[in-house]
Coordinates of C-alpha atoms in Angstrom, one line a residue:
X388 CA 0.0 0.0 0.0
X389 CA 2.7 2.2 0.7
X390 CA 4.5 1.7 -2.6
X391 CA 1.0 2.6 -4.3
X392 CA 0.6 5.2 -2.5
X393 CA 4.5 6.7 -3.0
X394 CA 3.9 6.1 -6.5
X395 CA 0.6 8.4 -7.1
X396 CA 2.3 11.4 -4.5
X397 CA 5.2 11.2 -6.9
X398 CA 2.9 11.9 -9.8
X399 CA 1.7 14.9 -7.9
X400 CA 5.3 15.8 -7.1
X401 CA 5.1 15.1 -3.6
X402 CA 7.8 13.5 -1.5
X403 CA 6.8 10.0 0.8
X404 CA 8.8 12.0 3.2
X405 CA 5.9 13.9 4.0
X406 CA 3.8 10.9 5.0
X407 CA 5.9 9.6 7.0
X408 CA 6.5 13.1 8.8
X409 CA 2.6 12.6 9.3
X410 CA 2.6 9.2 10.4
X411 CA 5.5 10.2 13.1
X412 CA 3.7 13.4 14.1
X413 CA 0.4 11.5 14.9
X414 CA 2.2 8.7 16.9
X415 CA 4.4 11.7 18.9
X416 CA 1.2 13.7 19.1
X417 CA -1.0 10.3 21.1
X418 CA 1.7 9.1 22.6
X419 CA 2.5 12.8 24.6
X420 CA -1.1 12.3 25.1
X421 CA -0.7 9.6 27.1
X422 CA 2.5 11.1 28.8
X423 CA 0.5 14.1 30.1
X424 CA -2.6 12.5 31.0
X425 CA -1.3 11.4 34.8
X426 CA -0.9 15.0 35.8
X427 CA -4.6 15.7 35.0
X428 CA -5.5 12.8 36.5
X429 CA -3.9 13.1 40.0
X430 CA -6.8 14.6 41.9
X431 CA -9.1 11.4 41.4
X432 CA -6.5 9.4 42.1
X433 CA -6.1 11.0 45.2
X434 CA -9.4 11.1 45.9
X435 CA -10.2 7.3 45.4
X436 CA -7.1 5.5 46.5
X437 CA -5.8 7.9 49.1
X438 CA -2.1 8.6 48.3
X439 CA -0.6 11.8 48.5
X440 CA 0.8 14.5 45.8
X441 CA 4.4 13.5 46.9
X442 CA 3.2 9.8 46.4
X443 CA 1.3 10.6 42.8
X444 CA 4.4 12.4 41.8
X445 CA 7.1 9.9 42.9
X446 CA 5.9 7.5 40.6
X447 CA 5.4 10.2 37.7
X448 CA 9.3 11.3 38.4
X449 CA 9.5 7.7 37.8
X450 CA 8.0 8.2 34.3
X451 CA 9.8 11.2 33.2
X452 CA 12.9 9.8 34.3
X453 CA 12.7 7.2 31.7
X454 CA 11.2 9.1 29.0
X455 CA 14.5 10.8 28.7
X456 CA 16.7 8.0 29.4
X457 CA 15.8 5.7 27.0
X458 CA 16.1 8.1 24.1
X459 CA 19.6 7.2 23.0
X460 CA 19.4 3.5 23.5
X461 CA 15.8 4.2 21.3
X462 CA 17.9 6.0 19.0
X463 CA 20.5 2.9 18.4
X464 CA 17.4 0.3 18.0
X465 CA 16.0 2.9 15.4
X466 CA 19.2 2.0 13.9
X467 CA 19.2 -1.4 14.0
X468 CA 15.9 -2.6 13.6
X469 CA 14.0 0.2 11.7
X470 CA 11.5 2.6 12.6
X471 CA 8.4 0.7 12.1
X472 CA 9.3 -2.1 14.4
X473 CA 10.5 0.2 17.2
X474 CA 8.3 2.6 17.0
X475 CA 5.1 -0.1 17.0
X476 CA 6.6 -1.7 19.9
X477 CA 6.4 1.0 21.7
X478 CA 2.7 2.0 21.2
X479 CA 1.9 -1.4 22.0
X480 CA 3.8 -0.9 25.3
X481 CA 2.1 2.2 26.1
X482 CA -1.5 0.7 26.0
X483 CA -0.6 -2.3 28.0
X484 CA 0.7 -0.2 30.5
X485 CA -2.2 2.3 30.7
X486 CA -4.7 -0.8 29.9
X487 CA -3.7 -3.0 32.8
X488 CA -3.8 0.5 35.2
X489 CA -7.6 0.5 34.9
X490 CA -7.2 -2.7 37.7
X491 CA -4.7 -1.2 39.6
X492 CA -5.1 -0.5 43.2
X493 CA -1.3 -0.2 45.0
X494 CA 1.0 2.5 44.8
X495 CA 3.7 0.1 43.4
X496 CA 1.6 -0.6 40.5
X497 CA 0.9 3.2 39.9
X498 CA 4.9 3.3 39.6
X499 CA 5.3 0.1 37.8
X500 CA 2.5 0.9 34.8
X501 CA 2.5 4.7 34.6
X502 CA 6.1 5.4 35.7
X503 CA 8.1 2.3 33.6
X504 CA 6.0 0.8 31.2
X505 CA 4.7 4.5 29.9
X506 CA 7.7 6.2 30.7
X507 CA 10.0 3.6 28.1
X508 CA 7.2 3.7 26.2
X509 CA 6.7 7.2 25.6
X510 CA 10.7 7.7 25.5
X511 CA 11.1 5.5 22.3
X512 CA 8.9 7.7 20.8
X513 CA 9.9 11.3 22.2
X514 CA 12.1 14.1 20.9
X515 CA 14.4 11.5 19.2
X516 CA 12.1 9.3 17.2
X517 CA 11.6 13.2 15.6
X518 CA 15.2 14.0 15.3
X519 CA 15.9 10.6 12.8
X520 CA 12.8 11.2 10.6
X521 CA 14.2 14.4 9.9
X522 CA 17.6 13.3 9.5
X523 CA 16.8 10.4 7.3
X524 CA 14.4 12.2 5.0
X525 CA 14.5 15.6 4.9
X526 CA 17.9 17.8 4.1
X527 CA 16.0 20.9 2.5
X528 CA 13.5 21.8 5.6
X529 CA 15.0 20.0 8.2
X530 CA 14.7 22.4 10.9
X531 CA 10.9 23.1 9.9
X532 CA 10.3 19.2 10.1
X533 CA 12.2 19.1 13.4
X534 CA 9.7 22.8 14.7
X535 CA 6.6 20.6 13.5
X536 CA 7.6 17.3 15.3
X537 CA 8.6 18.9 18.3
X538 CA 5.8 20.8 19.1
X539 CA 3.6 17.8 18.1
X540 CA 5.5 16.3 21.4
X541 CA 4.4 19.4 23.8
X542 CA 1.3 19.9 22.1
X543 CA -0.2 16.4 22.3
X544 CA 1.1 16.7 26.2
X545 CA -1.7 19.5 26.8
X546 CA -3.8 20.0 24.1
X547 CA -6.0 16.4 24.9
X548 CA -6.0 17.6 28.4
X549 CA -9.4 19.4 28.3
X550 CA -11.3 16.6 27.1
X551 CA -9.2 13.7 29.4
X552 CA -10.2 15.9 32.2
X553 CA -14.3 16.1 31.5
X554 CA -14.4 12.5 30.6
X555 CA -12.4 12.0 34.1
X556 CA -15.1 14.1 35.6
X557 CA -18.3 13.1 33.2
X558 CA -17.3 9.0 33.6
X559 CA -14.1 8.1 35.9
X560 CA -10.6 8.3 34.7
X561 CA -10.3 5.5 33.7
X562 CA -12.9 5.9 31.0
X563 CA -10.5 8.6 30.0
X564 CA -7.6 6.3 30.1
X565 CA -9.8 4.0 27.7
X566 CA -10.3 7.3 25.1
X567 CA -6.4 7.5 25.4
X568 CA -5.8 3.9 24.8
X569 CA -8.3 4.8 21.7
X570 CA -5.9 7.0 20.0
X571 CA -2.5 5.1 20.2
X572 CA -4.2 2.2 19.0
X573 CA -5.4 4.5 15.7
X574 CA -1.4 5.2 15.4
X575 CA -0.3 1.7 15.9
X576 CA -2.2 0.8 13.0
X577 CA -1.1 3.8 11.1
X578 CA 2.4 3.0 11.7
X579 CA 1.8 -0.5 10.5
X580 CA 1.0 0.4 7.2
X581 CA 2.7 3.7 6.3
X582 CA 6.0 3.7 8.3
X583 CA 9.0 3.5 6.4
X584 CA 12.8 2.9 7.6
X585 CA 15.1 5.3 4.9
X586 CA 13.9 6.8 1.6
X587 CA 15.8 4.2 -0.3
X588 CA 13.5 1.3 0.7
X589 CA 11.0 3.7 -1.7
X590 CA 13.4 4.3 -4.5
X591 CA 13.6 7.7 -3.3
X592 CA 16.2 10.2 -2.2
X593 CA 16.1 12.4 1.3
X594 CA 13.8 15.4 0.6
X595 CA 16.0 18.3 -1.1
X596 CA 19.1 15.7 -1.2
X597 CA 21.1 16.0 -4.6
X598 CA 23.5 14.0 -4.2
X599 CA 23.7 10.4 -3.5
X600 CA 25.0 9.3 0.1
X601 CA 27.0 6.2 0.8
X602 CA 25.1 3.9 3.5
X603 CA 25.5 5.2 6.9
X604 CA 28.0 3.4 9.6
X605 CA 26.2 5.1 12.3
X606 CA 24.8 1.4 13.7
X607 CA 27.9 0.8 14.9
X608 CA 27.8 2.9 17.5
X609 CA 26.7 2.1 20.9
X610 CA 24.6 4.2 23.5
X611 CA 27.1 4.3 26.2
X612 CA 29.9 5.0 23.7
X613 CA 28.5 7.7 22.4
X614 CA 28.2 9.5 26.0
X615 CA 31.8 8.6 26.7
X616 CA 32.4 10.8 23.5
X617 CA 29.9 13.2 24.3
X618 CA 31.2 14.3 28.1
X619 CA 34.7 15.3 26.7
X620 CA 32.6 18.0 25.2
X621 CA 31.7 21.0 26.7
X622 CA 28.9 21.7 24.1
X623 CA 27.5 18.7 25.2
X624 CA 27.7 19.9 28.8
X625 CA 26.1 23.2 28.0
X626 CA 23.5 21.8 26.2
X627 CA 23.1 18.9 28.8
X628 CA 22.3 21.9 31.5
X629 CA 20.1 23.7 29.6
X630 CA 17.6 20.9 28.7
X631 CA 17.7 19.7 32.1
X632 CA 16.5 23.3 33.1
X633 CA 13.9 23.3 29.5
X634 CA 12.4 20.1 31.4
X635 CA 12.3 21.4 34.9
X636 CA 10.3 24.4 33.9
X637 CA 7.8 22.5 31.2
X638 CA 7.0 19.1 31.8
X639 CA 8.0 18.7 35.2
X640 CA 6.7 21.5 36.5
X641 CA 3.9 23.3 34.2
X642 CA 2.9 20.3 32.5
X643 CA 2.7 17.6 35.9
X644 CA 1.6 20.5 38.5
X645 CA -0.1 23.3 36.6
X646 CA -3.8 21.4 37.4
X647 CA -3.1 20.6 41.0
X648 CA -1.6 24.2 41.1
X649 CA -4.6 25.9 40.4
X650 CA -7.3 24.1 42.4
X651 CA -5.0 25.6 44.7
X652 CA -6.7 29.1 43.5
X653 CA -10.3 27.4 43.2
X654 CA -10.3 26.4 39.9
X655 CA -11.7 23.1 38.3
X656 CA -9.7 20.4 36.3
X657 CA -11.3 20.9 33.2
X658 CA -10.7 25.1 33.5
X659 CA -7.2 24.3 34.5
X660 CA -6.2 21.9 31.7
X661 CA -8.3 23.9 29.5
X662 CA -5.6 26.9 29.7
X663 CA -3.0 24.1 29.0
X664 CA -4.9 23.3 26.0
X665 CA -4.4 26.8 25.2
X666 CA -0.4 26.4 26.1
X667 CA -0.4 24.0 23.6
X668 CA -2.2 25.4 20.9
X669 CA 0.2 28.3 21.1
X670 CA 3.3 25.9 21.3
X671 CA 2.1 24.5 18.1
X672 CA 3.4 27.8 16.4
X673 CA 6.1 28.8 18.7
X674 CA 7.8 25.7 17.5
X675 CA 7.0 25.6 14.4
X676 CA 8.0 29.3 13.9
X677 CA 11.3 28.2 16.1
X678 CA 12.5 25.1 13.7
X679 CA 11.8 28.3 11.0
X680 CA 14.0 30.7 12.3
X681 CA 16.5 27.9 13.2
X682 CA 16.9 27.5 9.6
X683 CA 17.9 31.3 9.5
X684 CA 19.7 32.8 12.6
X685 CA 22.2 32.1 15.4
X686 CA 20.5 29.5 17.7
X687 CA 22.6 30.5 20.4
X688 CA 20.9 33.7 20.4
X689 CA 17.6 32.2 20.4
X690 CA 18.2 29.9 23.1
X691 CA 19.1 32.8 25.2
X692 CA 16.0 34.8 24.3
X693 CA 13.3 31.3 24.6
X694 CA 15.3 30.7 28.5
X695 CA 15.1 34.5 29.2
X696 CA 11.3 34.7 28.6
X697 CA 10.2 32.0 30.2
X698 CA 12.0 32.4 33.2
X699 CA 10.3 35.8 33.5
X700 CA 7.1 34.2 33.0
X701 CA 7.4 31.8 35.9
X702 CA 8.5 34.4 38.1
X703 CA 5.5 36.9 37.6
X704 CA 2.8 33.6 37.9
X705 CA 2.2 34.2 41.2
X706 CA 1.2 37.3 40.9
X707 CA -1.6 36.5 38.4
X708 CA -5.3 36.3 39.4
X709 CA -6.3 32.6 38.8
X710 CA -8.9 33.0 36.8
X711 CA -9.5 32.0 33.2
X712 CA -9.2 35.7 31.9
X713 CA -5.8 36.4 34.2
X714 CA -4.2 33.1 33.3
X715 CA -4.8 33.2 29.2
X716 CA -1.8 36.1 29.1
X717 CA 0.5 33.4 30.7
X718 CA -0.9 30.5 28.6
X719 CA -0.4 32.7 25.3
X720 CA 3.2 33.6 26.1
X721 CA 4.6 30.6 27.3
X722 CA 3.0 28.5 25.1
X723 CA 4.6 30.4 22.3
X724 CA 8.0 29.3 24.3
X725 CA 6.8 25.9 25.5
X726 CA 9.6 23.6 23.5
X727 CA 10.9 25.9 21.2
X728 CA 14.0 25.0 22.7
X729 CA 14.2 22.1 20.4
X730 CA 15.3 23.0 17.1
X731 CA 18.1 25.3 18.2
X732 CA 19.4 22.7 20.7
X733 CA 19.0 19.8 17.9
X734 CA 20.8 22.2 14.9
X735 CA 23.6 23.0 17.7
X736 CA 23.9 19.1 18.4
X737 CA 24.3 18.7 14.6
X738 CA 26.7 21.2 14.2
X739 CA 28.9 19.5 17.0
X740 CA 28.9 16.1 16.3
X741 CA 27.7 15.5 12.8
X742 CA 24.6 15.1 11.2
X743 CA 25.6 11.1 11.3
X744 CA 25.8 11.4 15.5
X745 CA 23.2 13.5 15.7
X746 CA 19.8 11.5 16.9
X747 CA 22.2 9.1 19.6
X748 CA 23.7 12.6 21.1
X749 CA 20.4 14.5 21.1
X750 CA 18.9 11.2 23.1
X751 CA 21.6 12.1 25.9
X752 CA 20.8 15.7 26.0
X753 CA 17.1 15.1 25.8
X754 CA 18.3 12.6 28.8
X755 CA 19.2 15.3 30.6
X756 CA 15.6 17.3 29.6
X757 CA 13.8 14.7 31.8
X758 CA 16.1 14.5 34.4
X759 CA 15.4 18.2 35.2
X760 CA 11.4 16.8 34.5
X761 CA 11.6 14.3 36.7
X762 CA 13.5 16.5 39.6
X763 CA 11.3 18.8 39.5
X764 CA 7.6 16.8 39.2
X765 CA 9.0 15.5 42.7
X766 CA 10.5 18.4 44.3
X767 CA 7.1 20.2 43.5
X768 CA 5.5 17.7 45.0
X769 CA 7.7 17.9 48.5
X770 CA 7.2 21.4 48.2
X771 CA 3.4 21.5 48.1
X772 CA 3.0 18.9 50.7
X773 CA 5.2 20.0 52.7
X774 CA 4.1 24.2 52.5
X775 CA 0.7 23.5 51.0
X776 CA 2.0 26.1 48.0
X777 CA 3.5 25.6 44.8
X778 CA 5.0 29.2 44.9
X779 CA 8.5 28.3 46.1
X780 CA 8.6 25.7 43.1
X781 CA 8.0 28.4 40.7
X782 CA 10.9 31.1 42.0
X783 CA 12.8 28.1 41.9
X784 CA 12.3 27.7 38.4
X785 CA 12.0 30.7 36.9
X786 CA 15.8 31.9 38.5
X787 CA 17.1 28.1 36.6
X788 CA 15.9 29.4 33.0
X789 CA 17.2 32.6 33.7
X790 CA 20.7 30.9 34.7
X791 CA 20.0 28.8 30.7
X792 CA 20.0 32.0 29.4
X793 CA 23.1 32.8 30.1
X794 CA 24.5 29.7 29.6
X795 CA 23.2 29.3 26.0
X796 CA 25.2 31.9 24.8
X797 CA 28.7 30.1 26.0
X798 CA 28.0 27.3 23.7
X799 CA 30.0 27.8 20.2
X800 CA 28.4 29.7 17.5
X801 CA 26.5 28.1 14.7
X802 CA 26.6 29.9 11.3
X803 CA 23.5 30.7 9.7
X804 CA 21.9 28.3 6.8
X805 CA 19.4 29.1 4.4
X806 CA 16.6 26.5 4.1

């Protein structure tokens, strides 16, 4: 089917690339989906089973943890066994995990099925799984492709979370776990059909590529030897710390507290997840305008203005009324920033260690993106139980992206490429 159909989008002068650019940005899109649903879904767990926030977000940690961590070993199996069978493996994972939660009752299952199972799910298919399709088959575009799949990533993360929270509220959570395990199963079967490894295995050529390139060797490198190459770099380093501060103040904070953070104020689930939904409607073109301008200007500089602004926007949330009208100003500007982060870090990456390297080093530095994720989901946590505010959290964060700011502009500078 998917020789027939590369056969009648050539006739229309339209590259296979593009389909599987689709195929990968539905599967990131359900899969963040399912990444993001826990933190809407921490007050009825609360509620029926009795645990804690500090509990809830222990196992969460849990999940972002391994989202990051297994991007570079994800990277080599994309490698070696092709993205179809990775990438299907992993969907199928993810709906076991969140279909055998709808019995669960401990807290040890919470951690086992939400915080590994999802979490290794959810990091074979994360900011990596985006870097190689872009690699493999696009060279004209690249950083556009890279803007689209990334904020497919943050947007599927919050933009679901409206509905996941009224079906939570209309029918139970775990009807809204069901709607979840709904979609991936939609792009499992996509993924079965339409995923393809390389370009070659179409008879075609990377999109904008002129001239034929010899296989790639890149298989033969290993997960662990690729770190041992990448810490003699201080790139790397620089790049390490600023994603681990990118996923402090996002996913680990924003993204796994915001709901929880605004009942605080006396607002519902669905209003709260409803101004994420905004968040990521506003992502959608903050990234996609980010992998654009990638394409033209220093990212060094742009890191340093994305870190800058959102730092300032965590620091003045306090001081906003909680209400839907006094929260959209926040939702509108730093969903523009949300992930925008990616492109310039990936094209930096690149620029370091070779287009060839790239996907296995940007797994360790996306690592390092859910480290800070994972830190902070928990330290949040500590902090509201332990002061019944989230406020200290969010000074907390705001100073780290304003410290990323600064530290974006030590990493070396890339020269400016046309797309």
């Amino acid at each position: 089917m998917s020789r027939a159909l590369a056969e009648q989008l050539r006739r229309h002068d339209i590259h296979y690339g593009w389909v599987v650019m689709a195929v990968t940005f539905l599967t990131m899109l359900t899969t963040a989906c399912a990444l993001g649903a826990p933190g809407v879904l921490m007050p009825p767990l609360a509620k029926e089973f009795g645990w804690t926030t500090a509990e809830i977000s222990s196992a969460l940690a849990v999940r972002l943890i391994l989202f990051g961590l297994i991007a570079p070993f994800a990277a080599v199996l994309m490698l070696r066994f092709g993205l179809k069978r990775v990438v299907a493996s992993a969907l199928a994972l993810i709906v076991a995990g969140l279909g055998l939660s709808l019995l669960m009752g401990e807290l040890w299952q919470l951690l086992l099925l939400w915080g590994i199972m999802v979490g290794c799910g959810a990091g074979m298919t994360a900011m990596v799984l985006g870097a190689t399709v872009a690699s493999r088959w696009f060279v004209a575009r690249r950083g556009l492709v890279v803007g689209i799949l990334a904020a497919s990533s943050a947007t599927g993360q919050l933009a679901f979370l409206p509905l996941i929270a009224a079906v939570s509220e209309a029918w139970g959570w775990r009807m809204a776990l069901l709607l979840v395990c709904g979609l991936l199963m939609i792009a499992l079967i996509l993924v079965l059909v339409l995923m393809r490894d390389r370009p070659d295995e179409m008879g075609l050529k990377a999109f904008g590529q002129t001239e034929t390139v010899p296989p790639a060797t890149i298989a033969k490198i290993t997960p662990f030897g690729a770190l041992r190459e990448a810490s003699k770099s201080g790139t790397f380093w620089i790049l390490f710390a600023t994603f681990f501060i990118c996923g402090a103040s996002t996913n680990g904070l924003i993204q796994t507290h915001f709901v929880s953070l605004c009942g605080d104020y006396g607002l519902t689930a669905v209003t709260a997840a409803s101004v994420l939904a905004l968040m990521g409607v506003f992502d959608l073109f903050g990234t996609v305008g980010s992998g654009w301008l990638t394409d033209r200007y220093d990212p060094r500089l742009l890191l340093a203005v994305y870190y800058g602004l959102r730092g300032v926007a965590l620091l003045f949330l306090p001081e906003s009324t909680f209400t839907v009208m006094g929260l959209t100003p926040f939702a509108i500007f730093y969903g523009l920033d949300w992930i925008a982060t990616v492109p310039p870090t990936l094209k930096l990456t690149a620029q370091r260690f070779g287009p060839e390297k790239a996907g296995v080093m940007f797994g360790w530095i996306f690592a390092g993106h859910q480290l800070g994720a994972a830190s902070i989901a928990f330290f949040a946590g500590w902090v509201r139980t332990a002061y019944t505010t989230y406020v200290y959290a969010l000074l907390i964060a705001g100073g780290l992206c304003l410290i990323a700011a600064v530290l974006s502009l030590l990493a070396p500078k890339a020269r400016p490429v046309s797309a």
